[in-house]
PDB file of C-alpha atoms in Angstrom:
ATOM      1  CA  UNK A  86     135.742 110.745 129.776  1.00 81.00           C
ATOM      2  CA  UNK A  87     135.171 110.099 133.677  1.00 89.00           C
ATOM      3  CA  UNK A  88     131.888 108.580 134.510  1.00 93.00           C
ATOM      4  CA  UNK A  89     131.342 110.309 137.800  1.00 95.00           C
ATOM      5  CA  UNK A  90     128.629 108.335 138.893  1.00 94.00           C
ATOM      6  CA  UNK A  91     130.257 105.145 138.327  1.00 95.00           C
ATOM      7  CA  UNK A  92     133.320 106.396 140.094  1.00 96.00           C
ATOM      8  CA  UNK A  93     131.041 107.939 142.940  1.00 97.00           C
ATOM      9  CA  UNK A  94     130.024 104.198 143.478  1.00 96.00           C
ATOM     10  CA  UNK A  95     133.143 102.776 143.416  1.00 96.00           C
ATOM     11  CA  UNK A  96     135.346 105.471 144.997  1.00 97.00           C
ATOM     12  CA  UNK A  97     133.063 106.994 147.830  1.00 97.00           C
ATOM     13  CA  UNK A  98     133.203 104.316 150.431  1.00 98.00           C
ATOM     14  CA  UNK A  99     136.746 104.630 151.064  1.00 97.00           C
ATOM     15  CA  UNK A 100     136.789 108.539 150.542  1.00 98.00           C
ATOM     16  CA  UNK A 101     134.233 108.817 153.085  1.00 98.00           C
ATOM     17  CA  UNK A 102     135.826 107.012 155.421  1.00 98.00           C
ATOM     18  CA  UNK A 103     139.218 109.109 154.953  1.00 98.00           C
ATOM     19  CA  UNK A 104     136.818 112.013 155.417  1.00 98.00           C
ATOM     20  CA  UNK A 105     135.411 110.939 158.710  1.00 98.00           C
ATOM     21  CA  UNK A 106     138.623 110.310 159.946  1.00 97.00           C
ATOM     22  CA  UNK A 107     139.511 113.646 160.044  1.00 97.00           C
ATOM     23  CA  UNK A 108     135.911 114.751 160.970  1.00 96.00           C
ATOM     24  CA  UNK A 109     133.903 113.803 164.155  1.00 92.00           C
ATOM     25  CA  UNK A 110     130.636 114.473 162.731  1.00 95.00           C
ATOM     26  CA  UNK A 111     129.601 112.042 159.698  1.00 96.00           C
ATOM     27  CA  UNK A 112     126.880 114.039 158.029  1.00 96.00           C
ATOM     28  CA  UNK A 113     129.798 116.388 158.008  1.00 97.00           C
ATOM     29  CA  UNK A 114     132.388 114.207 156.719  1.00 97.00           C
ATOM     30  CA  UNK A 115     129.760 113.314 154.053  1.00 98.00           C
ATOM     31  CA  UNK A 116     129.316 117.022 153.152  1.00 97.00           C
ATOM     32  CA  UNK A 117     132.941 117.315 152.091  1.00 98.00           C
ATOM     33  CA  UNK A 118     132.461 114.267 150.363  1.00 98.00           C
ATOM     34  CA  UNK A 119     130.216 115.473 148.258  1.00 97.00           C
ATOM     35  CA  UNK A 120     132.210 119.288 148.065  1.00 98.00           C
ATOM     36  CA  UNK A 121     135.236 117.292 147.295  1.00 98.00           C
ATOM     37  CA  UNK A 122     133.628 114.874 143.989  1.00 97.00           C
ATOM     38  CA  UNK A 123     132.362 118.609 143.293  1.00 97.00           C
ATOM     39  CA  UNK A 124     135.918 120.567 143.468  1.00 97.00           C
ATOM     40  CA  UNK A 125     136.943 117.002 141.495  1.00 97.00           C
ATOM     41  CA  UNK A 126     134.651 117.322 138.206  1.00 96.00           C
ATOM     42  CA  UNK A 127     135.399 121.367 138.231  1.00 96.00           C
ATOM     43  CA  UNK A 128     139.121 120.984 138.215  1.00 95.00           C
ATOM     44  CA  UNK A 129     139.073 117.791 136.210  1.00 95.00           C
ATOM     45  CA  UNK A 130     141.207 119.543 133.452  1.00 93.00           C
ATOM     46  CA  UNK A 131     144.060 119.822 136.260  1.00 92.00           C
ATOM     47  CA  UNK A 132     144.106 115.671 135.817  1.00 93.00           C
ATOM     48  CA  UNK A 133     147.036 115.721 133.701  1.00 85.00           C
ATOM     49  CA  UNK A 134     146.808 111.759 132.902  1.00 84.00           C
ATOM     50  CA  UNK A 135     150.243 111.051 134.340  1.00 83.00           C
ATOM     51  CA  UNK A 136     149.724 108.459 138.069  1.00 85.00           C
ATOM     52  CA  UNK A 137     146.265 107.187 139.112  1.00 93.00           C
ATOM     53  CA  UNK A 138     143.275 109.105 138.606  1.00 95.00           C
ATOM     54  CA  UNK A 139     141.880 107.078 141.903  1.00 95.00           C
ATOM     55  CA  UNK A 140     145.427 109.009 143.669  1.00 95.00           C
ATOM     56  CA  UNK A 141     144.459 112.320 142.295  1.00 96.00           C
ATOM     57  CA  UNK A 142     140.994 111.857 142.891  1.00 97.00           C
ATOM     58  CA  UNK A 143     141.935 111.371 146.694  1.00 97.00           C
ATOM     59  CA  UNK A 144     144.471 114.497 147.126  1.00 96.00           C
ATOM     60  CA  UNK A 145     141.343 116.755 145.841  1.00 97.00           C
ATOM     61  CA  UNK A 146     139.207 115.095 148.703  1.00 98.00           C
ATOM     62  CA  UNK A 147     141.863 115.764 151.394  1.00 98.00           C
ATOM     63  CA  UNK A 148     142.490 119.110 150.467  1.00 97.00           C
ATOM     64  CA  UNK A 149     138.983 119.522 150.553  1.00 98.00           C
ATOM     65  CA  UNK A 150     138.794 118.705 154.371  1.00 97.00           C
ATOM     66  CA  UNK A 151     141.773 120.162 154.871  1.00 96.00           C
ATOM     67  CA  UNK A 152     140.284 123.700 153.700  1.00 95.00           C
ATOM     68  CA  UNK A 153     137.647 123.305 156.083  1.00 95.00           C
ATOM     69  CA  UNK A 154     139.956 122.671 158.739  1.00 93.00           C
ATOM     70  CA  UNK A 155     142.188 125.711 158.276  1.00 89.00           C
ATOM     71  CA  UNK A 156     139.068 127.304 158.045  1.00 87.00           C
ATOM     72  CA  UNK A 157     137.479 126.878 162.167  1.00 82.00           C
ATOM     73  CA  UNK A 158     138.612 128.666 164.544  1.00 58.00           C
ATOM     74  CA  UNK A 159     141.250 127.659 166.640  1.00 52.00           C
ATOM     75  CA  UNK A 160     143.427 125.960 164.216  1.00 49.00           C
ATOM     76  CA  UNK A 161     147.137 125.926 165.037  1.00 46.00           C
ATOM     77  CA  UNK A 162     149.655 128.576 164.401  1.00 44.00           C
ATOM     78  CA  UNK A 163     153.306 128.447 163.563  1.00 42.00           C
ATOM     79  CA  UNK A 164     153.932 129.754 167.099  1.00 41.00           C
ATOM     80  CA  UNK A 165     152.103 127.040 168.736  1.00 46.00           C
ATOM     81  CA  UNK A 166     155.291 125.229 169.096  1.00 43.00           C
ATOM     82  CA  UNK A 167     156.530 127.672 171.589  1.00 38.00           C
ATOM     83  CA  UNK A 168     154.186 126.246 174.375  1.00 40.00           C
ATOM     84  CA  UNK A 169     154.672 122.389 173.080  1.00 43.00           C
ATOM     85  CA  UNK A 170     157.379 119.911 173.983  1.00 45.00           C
ATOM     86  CA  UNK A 171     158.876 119.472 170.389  1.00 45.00           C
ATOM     87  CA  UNK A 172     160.049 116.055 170.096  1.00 47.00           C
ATOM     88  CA  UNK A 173     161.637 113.723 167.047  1.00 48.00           C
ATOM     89  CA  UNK A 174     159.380 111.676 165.344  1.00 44.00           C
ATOM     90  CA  UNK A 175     161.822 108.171 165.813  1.00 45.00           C
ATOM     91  CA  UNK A 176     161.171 109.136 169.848  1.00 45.00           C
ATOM     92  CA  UNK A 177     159.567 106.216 171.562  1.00 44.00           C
ATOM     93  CA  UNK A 178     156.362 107.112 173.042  1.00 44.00           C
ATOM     94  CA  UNK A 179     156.732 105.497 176.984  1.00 42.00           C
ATOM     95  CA  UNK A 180     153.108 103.175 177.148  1.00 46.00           C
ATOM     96  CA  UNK A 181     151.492 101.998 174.129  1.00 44.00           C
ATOM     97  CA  UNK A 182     149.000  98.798 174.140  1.00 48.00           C
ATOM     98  CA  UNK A 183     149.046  97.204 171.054  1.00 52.00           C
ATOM     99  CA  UNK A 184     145.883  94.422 171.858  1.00 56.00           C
ATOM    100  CA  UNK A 185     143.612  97.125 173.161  1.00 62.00           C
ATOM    101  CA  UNK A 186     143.449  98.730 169.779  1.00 65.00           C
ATOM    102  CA  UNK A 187     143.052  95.438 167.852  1.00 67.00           C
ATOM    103  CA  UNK A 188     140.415  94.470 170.255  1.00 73.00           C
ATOM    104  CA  UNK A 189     138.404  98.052 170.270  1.00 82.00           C
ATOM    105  CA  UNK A 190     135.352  97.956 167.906  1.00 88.00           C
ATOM    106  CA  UNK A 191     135.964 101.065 165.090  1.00 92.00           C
ATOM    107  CA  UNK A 192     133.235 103.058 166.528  1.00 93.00           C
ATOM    108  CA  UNK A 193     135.047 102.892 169.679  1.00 91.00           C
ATOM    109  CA  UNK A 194     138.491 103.611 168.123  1.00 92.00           C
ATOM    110  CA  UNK A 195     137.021 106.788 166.578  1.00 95.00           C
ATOM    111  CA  UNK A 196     135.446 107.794 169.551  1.00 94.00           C
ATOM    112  CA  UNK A 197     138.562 107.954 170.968  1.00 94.00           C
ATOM    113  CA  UNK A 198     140.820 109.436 168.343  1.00 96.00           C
ATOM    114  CA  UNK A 199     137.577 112.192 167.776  1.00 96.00           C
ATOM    115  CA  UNK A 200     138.514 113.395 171.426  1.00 96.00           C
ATOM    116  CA  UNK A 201     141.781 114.885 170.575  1.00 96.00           C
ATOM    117  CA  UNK A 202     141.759 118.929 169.181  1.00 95.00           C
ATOM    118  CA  UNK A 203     141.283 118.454 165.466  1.00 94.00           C
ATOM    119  CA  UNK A 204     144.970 120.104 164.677  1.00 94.00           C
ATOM    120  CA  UNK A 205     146.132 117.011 166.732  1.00 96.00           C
ATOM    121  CA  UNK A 206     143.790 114.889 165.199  1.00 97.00           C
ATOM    122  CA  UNK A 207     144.869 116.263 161.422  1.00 97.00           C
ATOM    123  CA  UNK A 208     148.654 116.418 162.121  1.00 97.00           C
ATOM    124  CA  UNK A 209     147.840 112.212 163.330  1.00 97.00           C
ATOM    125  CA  UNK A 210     146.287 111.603 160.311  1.00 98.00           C
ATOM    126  CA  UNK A 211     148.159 113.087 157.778  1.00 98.00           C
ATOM    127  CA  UNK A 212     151.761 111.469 159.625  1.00 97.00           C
ATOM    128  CA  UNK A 213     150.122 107.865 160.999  1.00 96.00           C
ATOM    129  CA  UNK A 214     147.321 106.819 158.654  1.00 97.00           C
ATOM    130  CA  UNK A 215     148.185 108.809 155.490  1.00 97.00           C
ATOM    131  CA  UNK A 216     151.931 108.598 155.499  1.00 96.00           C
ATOM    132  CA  UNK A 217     152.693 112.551 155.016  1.00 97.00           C
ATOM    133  CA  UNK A 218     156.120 113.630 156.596  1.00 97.00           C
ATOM    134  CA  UNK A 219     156.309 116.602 158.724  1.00 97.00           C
ATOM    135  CA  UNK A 220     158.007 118.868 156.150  1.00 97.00           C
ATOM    136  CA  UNK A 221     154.695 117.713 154.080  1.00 98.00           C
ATOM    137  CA  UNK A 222     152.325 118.218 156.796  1.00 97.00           C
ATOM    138  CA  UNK A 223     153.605 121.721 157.464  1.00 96.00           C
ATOM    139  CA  UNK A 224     153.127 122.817 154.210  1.00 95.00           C
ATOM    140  CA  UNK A 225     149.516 121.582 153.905  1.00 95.00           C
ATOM    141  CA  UNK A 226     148.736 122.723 157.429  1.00 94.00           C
ATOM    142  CA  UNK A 227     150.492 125.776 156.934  1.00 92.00           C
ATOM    143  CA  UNK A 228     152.885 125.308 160.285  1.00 94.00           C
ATOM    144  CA  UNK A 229     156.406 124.317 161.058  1.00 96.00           C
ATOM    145  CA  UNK A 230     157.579 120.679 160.835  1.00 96.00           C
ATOM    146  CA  UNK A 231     158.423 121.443 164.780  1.00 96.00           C
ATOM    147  CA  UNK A 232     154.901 122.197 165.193  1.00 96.00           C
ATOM    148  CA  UNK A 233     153.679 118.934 163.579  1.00 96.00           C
ATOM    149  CA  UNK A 234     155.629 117.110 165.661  1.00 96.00           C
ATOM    150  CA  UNK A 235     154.698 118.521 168.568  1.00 96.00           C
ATOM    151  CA  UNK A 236     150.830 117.977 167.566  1.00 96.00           C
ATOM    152  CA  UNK A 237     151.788 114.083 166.807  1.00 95.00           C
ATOM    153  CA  UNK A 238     153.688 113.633 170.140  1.00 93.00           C
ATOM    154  CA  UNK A 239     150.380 115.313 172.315  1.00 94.00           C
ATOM    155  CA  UNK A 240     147.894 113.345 169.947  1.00 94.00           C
ATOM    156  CA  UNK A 241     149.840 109.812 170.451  1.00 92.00           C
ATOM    157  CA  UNK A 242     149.962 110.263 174.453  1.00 90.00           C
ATOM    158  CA  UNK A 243     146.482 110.817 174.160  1.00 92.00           C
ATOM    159  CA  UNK A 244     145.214 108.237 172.363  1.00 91.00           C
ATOM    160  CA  UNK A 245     147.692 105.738 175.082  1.00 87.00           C
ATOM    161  CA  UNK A 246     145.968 107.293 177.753  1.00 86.00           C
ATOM    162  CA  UNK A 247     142.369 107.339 176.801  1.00 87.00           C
ATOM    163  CA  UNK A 248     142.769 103.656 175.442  1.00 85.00           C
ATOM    164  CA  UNK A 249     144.532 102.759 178.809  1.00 81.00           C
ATOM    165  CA  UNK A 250     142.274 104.145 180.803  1.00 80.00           C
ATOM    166  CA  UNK A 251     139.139 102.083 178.922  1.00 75.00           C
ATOM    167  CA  UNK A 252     140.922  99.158 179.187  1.00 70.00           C
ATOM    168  CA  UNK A 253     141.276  99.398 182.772  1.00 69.00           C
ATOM    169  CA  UNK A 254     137.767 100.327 183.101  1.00 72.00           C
ATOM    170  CA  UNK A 255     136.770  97.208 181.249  1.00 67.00           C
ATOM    171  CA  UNK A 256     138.776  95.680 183.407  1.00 64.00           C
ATOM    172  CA  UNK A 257     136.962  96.641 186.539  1.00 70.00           C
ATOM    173  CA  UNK A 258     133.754  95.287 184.943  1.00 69.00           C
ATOM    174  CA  UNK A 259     135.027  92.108 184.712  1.00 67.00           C
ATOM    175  CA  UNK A 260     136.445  92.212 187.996  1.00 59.00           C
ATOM    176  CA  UNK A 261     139.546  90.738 187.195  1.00 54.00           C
ATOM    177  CA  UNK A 262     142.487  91.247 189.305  1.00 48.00           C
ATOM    178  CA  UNK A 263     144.847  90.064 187.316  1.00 51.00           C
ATOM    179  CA  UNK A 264     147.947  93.085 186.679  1.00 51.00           C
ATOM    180  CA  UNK A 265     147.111  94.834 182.933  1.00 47.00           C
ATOM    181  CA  UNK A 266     150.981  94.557 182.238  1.00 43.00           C
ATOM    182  CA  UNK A 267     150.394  90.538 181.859  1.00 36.00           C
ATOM    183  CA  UNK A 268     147.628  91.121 179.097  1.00 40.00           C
ATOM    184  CA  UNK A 269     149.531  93.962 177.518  1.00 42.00           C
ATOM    185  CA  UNK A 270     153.211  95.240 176.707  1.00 43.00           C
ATOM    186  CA  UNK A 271     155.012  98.578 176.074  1.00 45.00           C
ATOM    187  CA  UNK A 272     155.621  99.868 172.917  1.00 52.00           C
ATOM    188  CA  UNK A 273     157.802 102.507 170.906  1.00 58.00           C
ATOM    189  CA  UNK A 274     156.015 104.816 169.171  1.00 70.00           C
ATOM    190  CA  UNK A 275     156.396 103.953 165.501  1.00 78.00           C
ATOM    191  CA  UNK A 276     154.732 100.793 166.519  1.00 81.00           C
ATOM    192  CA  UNK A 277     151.933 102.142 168.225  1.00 85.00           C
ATOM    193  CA  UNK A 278     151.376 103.950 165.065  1.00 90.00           C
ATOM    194  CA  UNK A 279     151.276 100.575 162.966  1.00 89.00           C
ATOM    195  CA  UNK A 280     148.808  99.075 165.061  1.00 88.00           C
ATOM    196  CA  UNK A 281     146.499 102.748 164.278  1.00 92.00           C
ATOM    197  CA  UNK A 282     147.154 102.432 160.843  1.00 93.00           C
ATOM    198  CA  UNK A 283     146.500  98.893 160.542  1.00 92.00           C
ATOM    199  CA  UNK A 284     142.599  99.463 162.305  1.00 92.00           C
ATOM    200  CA  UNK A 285     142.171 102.770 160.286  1.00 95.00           C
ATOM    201  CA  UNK A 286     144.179 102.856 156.950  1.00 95.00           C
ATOM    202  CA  UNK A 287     140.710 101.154 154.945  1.00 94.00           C
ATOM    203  CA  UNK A 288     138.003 102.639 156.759  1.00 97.00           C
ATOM    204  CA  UNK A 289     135.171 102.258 154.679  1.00 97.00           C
ATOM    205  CA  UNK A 290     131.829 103.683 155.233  1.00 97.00           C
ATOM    206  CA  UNK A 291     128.883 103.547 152.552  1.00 97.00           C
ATOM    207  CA  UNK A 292     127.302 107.160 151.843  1.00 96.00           C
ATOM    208  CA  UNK A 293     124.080 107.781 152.704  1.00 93.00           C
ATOM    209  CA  UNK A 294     122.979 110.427 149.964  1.00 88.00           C
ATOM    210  CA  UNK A 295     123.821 109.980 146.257  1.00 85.00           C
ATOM    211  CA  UNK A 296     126.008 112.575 144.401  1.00 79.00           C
TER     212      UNK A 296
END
């Protein structure tokens, strides 16, 4: 027998945090939250015993925002990847600063990664943080792995740029003259992503409203 409350305590912190990952707003993210521990105690017949209940537990969450991301308008379509570069996932992305996202506070880091279009900001998720392959992704998403791709290559460049950018800025507060290459070096993509996950793997963030 689950105790739901108990698990709500223990369980929601990090599930929120997956949540908000995935959603900009965090009454929002809380919302499916709480829709998810709903879906969870519905379907908890579907628990068939076998892996960790905490595992299961979290796929029910995910799919939970992930049905309310298929659901807004706009969401990608197979035939996005017409009008994207496609690219392979082992391609090296050209500027990545690994310091700048170490140093960024996590409110700042989201910030940033809530500017991207949320089917960039899902497809960087699911790949980067959650450790979904594209053949995974495409299926959950309900696009090609070529599209996924394509969504992670856009959403990584972005992220560079943006986090260049502000550390340039900060830069020109500090009035520093010193070349940015000396503070900070180039790397390949699946590094890039290691430094993200690292920051945004255990994002925890205590609920505000109880189940």
């Amino acid at each position: 027998m689950i105790n739901w409350e108990v698990t709500y305590a223990k369980e929601s912190p990090r599930l929120l945090g997956l949540c908000r990952r995935y959603v900009g707003d965090l009454a929002q993210a809380e919302d499916l939250l709480h829709e998810g521990f709903l879906t969870a105690m519905s379907k908890i017949d579907q628990y068939s015993g076998r892996g960790a209940f905490e595992g299961w537990l979290r796929q029910v969450v995910l799919s939970t925002v992930l049905q309310h991301l298929r659901k807004q308008k706009g969401q990608p379509a197979d035939h996005d990847v017409d009008t994207l570069e496609v690219v392979n996932e082992e391609d090296e992305v050209p500027t990545a600063w690994e310091p700048v996202a170490q140093n960024l506070t996590m409110d700042q880091l989201l910030a940033i990664v809530d500017q991207l279009p949320s089917h960039h900001r899902a497809v960087f998720n699911l790949y980067v943080i959650d450790g979904y392959s594209h053949k995974e992704i495409g299926k959950m998403l309900k696009i090609s792995p070529g599209t996924s791709k394509s969504h992670l290559a856009r959403a990584r460049k972005k992220l560079q740029q943006w986090m260049l950018a502000g550390a340039q800025e900060e830069e020109q507060k500090k009035k520093k003259r010193r070349r940015l290459a000396f503070f900070w070096f180039i790397l390949p993509g699946a590094k890039f992503d290691q430094a993200m996950r690292d920051r945004l793997e255990d994002l925890t963030i205590t609920p505000q409203r109880e189940m």
